[in-house]
Short mmCIF file of C-alpha atoms and ligand atoms in Angstrom, two decimals:
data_model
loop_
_atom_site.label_atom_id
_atom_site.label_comp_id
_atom_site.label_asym_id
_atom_site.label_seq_id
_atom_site.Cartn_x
_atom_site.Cartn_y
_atom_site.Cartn_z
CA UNK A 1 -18.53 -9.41 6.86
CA UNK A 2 -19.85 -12.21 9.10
CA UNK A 3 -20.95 -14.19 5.18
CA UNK A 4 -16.87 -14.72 5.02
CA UNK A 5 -15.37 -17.94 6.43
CA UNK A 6 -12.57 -15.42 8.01
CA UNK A 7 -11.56 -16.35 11.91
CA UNK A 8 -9.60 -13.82 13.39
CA UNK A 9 -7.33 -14.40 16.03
CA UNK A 10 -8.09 -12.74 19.87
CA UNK A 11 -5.06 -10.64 19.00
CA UNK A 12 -5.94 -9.32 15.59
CA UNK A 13 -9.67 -8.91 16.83
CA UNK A 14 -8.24 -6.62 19.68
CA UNK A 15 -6.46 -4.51 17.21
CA UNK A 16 -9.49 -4.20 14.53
CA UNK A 17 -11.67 -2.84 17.36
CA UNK A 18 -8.83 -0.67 18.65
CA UNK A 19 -7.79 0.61 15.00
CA UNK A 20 -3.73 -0.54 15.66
CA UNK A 21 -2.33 -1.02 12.61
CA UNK A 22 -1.99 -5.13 11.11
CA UNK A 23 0.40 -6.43 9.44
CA UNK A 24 -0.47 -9.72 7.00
CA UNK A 25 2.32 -12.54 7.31
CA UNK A 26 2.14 -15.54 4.43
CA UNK A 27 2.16 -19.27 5.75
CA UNK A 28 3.64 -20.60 2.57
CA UNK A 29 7.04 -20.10 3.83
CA UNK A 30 6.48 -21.29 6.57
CA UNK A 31 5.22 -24.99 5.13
CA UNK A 32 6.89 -24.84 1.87
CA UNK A 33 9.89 -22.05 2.07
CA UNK A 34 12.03 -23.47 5.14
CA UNK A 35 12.59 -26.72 6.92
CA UNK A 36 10.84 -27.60 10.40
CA UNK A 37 11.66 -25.69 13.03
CA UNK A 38 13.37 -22.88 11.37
CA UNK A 39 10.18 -22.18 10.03
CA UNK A 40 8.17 -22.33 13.26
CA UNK A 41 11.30 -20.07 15.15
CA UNK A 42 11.44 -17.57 12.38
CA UNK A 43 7.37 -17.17 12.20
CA UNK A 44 7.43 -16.48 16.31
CA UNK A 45 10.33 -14.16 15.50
CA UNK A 46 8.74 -12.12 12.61
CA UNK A 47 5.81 -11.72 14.49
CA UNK A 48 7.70 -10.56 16.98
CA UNK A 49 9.46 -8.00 14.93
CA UNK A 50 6.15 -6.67 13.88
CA UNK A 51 5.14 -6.11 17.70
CA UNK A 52 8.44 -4.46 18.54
CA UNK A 53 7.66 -1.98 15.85
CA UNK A 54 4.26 -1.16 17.26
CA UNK A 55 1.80 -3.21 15.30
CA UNK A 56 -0.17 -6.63 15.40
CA UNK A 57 0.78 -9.50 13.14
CA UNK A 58 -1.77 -11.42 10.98
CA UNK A 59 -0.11 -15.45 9.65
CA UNK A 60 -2.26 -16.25 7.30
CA UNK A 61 -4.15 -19.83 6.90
CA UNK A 62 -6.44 -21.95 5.64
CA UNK A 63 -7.71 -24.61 8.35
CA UNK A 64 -11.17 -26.50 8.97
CA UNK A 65 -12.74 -24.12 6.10
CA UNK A 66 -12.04 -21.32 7.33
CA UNK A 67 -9.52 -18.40 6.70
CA UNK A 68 -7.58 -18.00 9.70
CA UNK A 69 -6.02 -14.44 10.31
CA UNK A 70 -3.97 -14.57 13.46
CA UNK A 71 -2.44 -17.72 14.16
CA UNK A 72 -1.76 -18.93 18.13
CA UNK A 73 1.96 -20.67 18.70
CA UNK A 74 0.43 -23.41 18.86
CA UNK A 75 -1.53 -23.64 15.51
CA UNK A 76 1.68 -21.86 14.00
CA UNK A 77 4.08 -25.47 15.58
CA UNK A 78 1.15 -27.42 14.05
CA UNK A 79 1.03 -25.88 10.30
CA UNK A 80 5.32 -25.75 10.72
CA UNK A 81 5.15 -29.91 11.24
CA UNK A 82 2.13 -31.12 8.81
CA UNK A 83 2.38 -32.49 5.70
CA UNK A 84 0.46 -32.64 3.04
CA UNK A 85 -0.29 -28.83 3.58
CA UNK A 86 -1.80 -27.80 0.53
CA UNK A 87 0.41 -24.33 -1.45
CA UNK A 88 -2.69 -22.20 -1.89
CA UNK A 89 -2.54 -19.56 -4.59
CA UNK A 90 -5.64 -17.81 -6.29
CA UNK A 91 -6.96 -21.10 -7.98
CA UNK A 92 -6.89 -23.54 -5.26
CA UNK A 93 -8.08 -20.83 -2.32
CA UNK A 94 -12.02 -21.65 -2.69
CA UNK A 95 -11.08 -25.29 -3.66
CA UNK A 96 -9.20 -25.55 -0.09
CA UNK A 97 -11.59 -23.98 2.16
CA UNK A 98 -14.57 -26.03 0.20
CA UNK A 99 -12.75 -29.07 1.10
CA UNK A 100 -11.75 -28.43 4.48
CA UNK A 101 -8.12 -29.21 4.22
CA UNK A 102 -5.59 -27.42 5.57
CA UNK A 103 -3.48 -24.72 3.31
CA UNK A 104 -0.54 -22.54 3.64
CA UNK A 105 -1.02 -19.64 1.38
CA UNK A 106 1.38 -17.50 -0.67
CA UNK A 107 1.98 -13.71 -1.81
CA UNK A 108 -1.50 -14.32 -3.84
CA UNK A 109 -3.63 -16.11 -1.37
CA UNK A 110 -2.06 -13.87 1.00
CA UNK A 111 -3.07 -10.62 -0.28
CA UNK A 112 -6.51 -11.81 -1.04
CA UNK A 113 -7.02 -13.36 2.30
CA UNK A 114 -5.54 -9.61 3.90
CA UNK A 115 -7.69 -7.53 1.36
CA UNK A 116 -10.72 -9.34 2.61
CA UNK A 117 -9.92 -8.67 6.18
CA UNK A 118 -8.95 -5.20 5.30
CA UNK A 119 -5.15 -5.58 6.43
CA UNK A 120 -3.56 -2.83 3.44
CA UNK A 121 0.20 -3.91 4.23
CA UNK A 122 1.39 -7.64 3.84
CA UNK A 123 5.53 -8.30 5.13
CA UNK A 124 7.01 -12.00 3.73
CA UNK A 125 10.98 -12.21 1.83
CA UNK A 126 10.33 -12.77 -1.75
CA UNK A 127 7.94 -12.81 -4.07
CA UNK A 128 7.43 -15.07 -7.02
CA UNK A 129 8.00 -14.05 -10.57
CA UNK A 130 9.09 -15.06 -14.12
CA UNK A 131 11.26 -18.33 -13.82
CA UNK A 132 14.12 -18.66 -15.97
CA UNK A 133 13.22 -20.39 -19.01
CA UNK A 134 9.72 -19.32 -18.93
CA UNK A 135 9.81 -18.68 -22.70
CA UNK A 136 9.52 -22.20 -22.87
CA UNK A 137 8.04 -23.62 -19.84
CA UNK A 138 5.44 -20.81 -19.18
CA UNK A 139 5.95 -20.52 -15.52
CA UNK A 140 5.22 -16.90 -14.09
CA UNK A 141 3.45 -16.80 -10.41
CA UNK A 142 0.26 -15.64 -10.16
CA UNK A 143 1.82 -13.43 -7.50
CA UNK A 144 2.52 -11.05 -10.36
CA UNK A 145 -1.33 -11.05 -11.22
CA UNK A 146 -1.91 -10.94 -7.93
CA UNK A 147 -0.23 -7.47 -7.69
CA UNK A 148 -2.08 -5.84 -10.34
CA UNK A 149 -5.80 -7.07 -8.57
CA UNK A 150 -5.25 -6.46 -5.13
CA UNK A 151 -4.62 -3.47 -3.47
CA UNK A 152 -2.22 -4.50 -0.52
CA UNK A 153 1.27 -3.31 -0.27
CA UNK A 154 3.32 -6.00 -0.20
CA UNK A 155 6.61 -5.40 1.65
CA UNK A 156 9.69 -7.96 0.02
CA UNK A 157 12.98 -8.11 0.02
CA UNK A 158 12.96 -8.20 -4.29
CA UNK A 159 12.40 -11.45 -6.58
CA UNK A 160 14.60 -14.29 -5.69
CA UNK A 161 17.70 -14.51 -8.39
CA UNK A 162 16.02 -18.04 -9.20
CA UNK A 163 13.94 -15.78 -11.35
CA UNK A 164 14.32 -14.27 -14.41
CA UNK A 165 14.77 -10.75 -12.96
CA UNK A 166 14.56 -8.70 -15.79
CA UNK A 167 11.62 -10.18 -17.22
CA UNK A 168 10.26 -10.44 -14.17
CA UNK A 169 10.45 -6.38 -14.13
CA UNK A 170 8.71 -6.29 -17.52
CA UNK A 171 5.66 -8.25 -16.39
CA UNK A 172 4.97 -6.05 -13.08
CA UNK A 173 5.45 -3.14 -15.55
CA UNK A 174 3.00 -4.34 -18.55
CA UNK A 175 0.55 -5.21 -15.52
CA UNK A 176 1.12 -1.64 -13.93
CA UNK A 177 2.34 -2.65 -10.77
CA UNK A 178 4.41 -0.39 -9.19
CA UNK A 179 8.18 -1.63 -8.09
CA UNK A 180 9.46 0.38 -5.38
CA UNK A 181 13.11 0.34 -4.33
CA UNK A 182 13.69 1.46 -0.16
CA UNK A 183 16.36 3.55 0.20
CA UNK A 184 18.09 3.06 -3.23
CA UNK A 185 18.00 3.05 -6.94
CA UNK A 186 18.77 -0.23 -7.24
CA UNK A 187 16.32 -3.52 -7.26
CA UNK A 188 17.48 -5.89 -4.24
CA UNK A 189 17.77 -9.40 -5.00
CA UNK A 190 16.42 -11.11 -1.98
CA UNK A 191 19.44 -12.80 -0.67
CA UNK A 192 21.91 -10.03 -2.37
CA UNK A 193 21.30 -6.27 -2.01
CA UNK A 194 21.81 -5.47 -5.57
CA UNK A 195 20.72 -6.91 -8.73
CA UNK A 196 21.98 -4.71 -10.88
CA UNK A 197 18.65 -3.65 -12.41
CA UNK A 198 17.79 -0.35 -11.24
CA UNK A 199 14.09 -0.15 -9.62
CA UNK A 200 11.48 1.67 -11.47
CA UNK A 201 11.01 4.04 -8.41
CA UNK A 202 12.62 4.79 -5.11
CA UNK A 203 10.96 5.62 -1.88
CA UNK A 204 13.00 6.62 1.49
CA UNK A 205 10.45 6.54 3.66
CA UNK A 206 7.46 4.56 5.00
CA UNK A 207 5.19 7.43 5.04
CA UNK A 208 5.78 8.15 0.94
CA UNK A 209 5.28 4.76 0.56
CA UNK A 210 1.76 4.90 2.97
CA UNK A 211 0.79 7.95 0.95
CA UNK A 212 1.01 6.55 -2.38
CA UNK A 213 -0.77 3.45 -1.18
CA UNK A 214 -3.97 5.42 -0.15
CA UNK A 215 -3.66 8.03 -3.48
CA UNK A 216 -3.72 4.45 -5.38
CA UNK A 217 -7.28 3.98 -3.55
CA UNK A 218 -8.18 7.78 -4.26
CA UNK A 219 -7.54 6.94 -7.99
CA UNK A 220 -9.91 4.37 -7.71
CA UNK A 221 -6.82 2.05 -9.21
CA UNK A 222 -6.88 -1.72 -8.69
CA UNK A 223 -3.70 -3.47 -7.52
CA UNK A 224 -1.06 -3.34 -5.11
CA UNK A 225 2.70 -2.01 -4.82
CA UNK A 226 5.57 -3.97 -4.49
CA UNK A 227 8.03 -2.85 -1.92
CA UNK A 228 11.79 -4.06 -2.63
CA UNK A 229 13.33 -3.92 0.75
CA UNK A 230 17.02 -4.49 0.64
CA UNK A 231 18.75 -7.19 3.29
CA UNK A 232 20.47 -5.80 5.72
CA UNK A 233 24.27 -5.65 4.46
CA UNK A 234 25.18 -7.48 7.49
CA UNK A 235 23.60 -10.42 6.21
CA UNK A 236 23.61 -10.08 2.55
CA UNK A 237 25.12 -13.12 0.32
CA UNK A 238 27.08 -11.66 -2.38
CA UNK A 239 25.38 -12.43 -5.98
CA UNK A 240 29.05 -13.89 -6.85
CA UNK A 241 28.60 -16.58 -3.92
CA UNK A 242 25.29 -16.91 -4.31
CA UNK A 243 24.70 -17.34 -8.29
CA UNK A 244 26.81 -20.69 -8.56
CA UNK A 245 24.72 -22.60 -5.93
CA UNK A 246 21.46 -21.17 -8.09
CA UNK A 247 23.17 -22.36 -11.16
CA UNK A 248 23.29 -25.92 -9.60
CA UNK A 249 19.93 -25.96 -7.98
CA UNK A 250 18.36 -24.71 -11.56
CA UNK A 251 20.28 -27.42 -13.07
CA UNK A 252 19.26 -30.07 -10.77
CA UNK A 253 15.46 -28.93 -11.33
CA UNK A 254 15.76 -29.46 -14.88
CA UNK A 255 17.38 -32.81 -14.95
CA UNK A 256 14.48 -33.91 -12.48
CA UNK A 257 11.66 -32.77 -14.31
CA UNK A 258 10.38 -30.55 -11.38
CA UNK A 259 7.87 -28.14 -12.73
CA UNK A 260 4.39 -26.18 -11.57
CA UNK A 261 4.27 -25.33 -7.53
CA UNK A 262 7.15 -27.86 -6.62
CA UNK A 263 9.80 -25.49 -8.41
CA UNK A 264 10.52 -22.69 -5.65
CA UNK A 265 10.35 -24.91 -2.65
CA UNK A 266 12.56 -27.88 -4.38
CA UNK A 267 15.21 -24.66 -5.46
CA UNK A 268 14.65 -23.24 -1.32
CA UNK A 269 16.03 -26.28 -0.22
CA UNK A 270 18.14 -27.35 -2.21
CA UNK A 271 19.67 -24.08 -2.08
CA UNK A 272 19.91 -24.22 1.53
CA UNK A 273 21.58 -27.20 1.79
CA UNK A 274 23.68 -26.21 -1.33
CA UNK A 275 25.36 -23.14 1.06
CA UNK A 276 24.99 -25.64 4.46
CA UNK A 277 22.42 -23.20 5.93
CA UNK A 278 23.66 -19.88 5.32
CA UNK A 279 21.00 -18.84 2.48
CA UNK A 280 18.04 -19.82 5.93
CA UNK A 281 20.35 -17.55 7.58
CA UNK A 282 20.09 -14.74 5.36
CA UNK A 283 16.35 -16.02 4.45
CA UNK A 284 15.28 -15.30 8.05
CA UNK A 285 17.13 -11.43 8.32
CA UNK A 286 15.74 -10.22 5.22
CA UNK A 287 12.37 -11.49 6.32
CA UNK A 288 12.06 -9.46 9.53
CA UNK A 289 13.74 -6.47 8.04
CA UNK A 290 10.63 -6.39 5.80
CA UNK A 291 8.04 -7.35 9.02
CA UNK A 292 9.57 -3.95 10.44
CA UNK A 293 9.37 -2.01 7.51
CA UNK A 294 5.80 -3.04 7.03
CA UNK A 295 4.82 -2.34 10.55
CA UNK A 296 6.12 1.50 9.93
CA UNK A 297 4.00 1.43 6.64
CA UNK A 298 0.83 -0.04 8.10
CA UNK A 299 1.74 2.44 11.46
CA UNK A 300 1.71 5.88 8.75
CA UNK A 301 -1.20 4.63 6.93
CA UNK A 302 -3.42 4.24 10.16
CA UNK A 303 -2.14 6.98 11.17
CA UNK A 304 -2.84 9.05 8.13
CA UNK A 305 -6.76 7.46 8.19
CA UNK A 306 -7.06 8.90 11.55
CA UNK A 307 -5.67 12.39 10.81
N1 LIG B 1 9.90 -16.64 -1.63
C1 LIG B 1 10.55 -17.09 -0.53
N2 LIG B 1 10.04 -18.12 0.16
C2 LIG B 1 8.86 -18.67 -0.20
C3 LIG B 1 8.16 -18.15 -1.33
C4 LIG B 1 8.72 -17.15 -2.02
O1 LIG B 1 11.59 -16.58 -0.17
O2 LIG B 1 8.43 -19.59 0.47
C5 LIG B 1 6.80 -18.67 -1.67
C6 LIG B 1 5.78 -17.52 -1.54
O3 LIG B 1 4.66 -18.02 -0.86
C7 LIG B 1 5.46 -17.18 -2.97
C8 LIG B 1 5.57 -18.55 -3.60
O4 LIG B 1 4.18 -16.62 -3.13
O5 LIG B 1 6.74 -19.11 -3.00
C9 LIG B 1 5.71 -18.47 -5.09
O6 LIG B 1 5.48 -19.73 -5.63
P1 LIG B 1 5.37 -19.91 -7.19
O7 LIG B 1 6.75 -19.55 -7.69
O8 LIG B 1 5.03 -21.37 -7.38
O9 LIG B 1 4.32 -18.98 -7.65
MN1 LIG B 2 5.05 -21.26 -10.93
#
């Protein structure tokens, strides 16, 4: 493994030697998916929730050529403050670390970066999908891809309702990418617990959702799952409050011609200042629900390697 630009952290090195299960965090929120320091705060917090729940948290990054799994504070306050940080997806991973600048990387880059460091279970909010309007414009993430190439278990709370949820169903389900709903029937919508589409299947407990990851590997079938973790009701933003302020933030997109990587982060803030915070708010729950729930995954899966 020593041919792979990867630098692991002191932390994550301690738990590879000592088998405790890792949990992959993205970066791209943190650089691209909430405003300075937010970001910073919520990336210390979620990797705190992942400790409290009995495993070791792996940020994700791309710095001085090298992929960085495990980030320090301090390299976390850094990446939270820089600009210029490049939004690394599959095409621009090899081009970044060639290069030697720095990168933030999302579900895609992510799940590559934790395959290759064999981390199975990857915890961020939302994943990206089928915009609205992509019959025209063409834009589907190549987080969807992603899925159906790399087998990590990616823990979310759902596709943001910028997306074209439905057809953002169809696509996981022509590329055989299983959508699992925790604890109900129906698909969460990131900052709203419902969408109204119900989830291809339904899963009520992390060790289900550990077995079917490793029967996956059994079946010698590429790809990942997609967990859909519901935000806690607590701090759930009703789709009737919420779909207005997406309305306007789609809307101002449009008129300014903002297209290719700049369309989620331009609708993540103005969306957050379109609701004066309270979609961060929400943003920030629903993210370390899913850091625990993927520290109970990665916890049954280690668990069920051992056995
Ligand atoms: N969802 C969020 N916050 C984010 C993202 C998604 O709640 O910051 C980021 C993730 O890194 C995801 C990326 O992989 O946006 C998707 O970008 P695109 O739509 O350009 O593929
Ligand atoms: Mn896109």
């Amino acid at each position: 493994m020593t041919h792979l630009p990867l630098t692991f952290s002191a932390e994550v090195a301690a738990a590879r030697a000592h088998g405790t299960p890792l949990v992959a965090l993205e970066s791209t929120i943190i650089t691209h998916g909430m405003p300075h320091p937010q970001n910073v705060e919520t990336a210390l917090r979620v990797e705190a929730g992942v400790r409290a729940a009995g495993a070791v948290p792996a940020t994700i990054a791309v710095m001085g050529g090298r992929i960085h799994i495990g980030l320090s504070a301090a390299e976390l306050e850094a990446l939270g403050r820089a600009t210029g940080v490049m939004k690394l997806s599959r095409a621009d991973l090899a081009a970044c670390l060639a290069t030697g600048r720095t990168g933030a990387t999302t579900v895609a880059a992510t799940m590559i970066c934790a395959h290759l460091a064999g981390i199975d279970v990857f915890a961020t909010g939302g994943i990206g999908g089928v915009h609205r309007g992509a019959a025209t414009s063409f834009d589907i993430s190549a987080d969807l891809h992603e899925l159906a190439a790399t087998p990590v278990t990616v823990i979310a709370a759902g596709a943001k309702a910028i997306l074209d949820l439905p057809k953002t169903l169809e696509v996981l389900e022509t590329l055989g990418v299983p959508v699992i709903a925790f604890g109900q029937d129906d698909l969460p919508a990131f900052w709203s617990r419902t969408s109204g589409l119900r989830a291809p299947l339904r899963m009520d407990s992390p060790a289900d959702i550990a077995a079917a990851h490793l029967m996956r590997a059994r079946l010698g079938l590429p790809g990942g799952q997609l967990v859909a973790n519901p935000i806690p009701a607590a701090d759930e933003i009703p789709q009737a409050v919420i779909g207005p302020v997406i309305e306007t933030a789609l809307a101002e997109a449009q008129a300014q011609g903002i297209a290719a990587k700049a369309v989620t982060p331009f609708l993540l803030d103005r969306i957050f200042t379109l609701t004066e915070g309270r979609s961060l708010t929400a943003n920030i729950a629903l993210v370390l629900n899913n850091a625990r729930l993927g520290a109970a995954v990665a916890a049954e899966i280690a668990q069920a390697r051992a056995g």
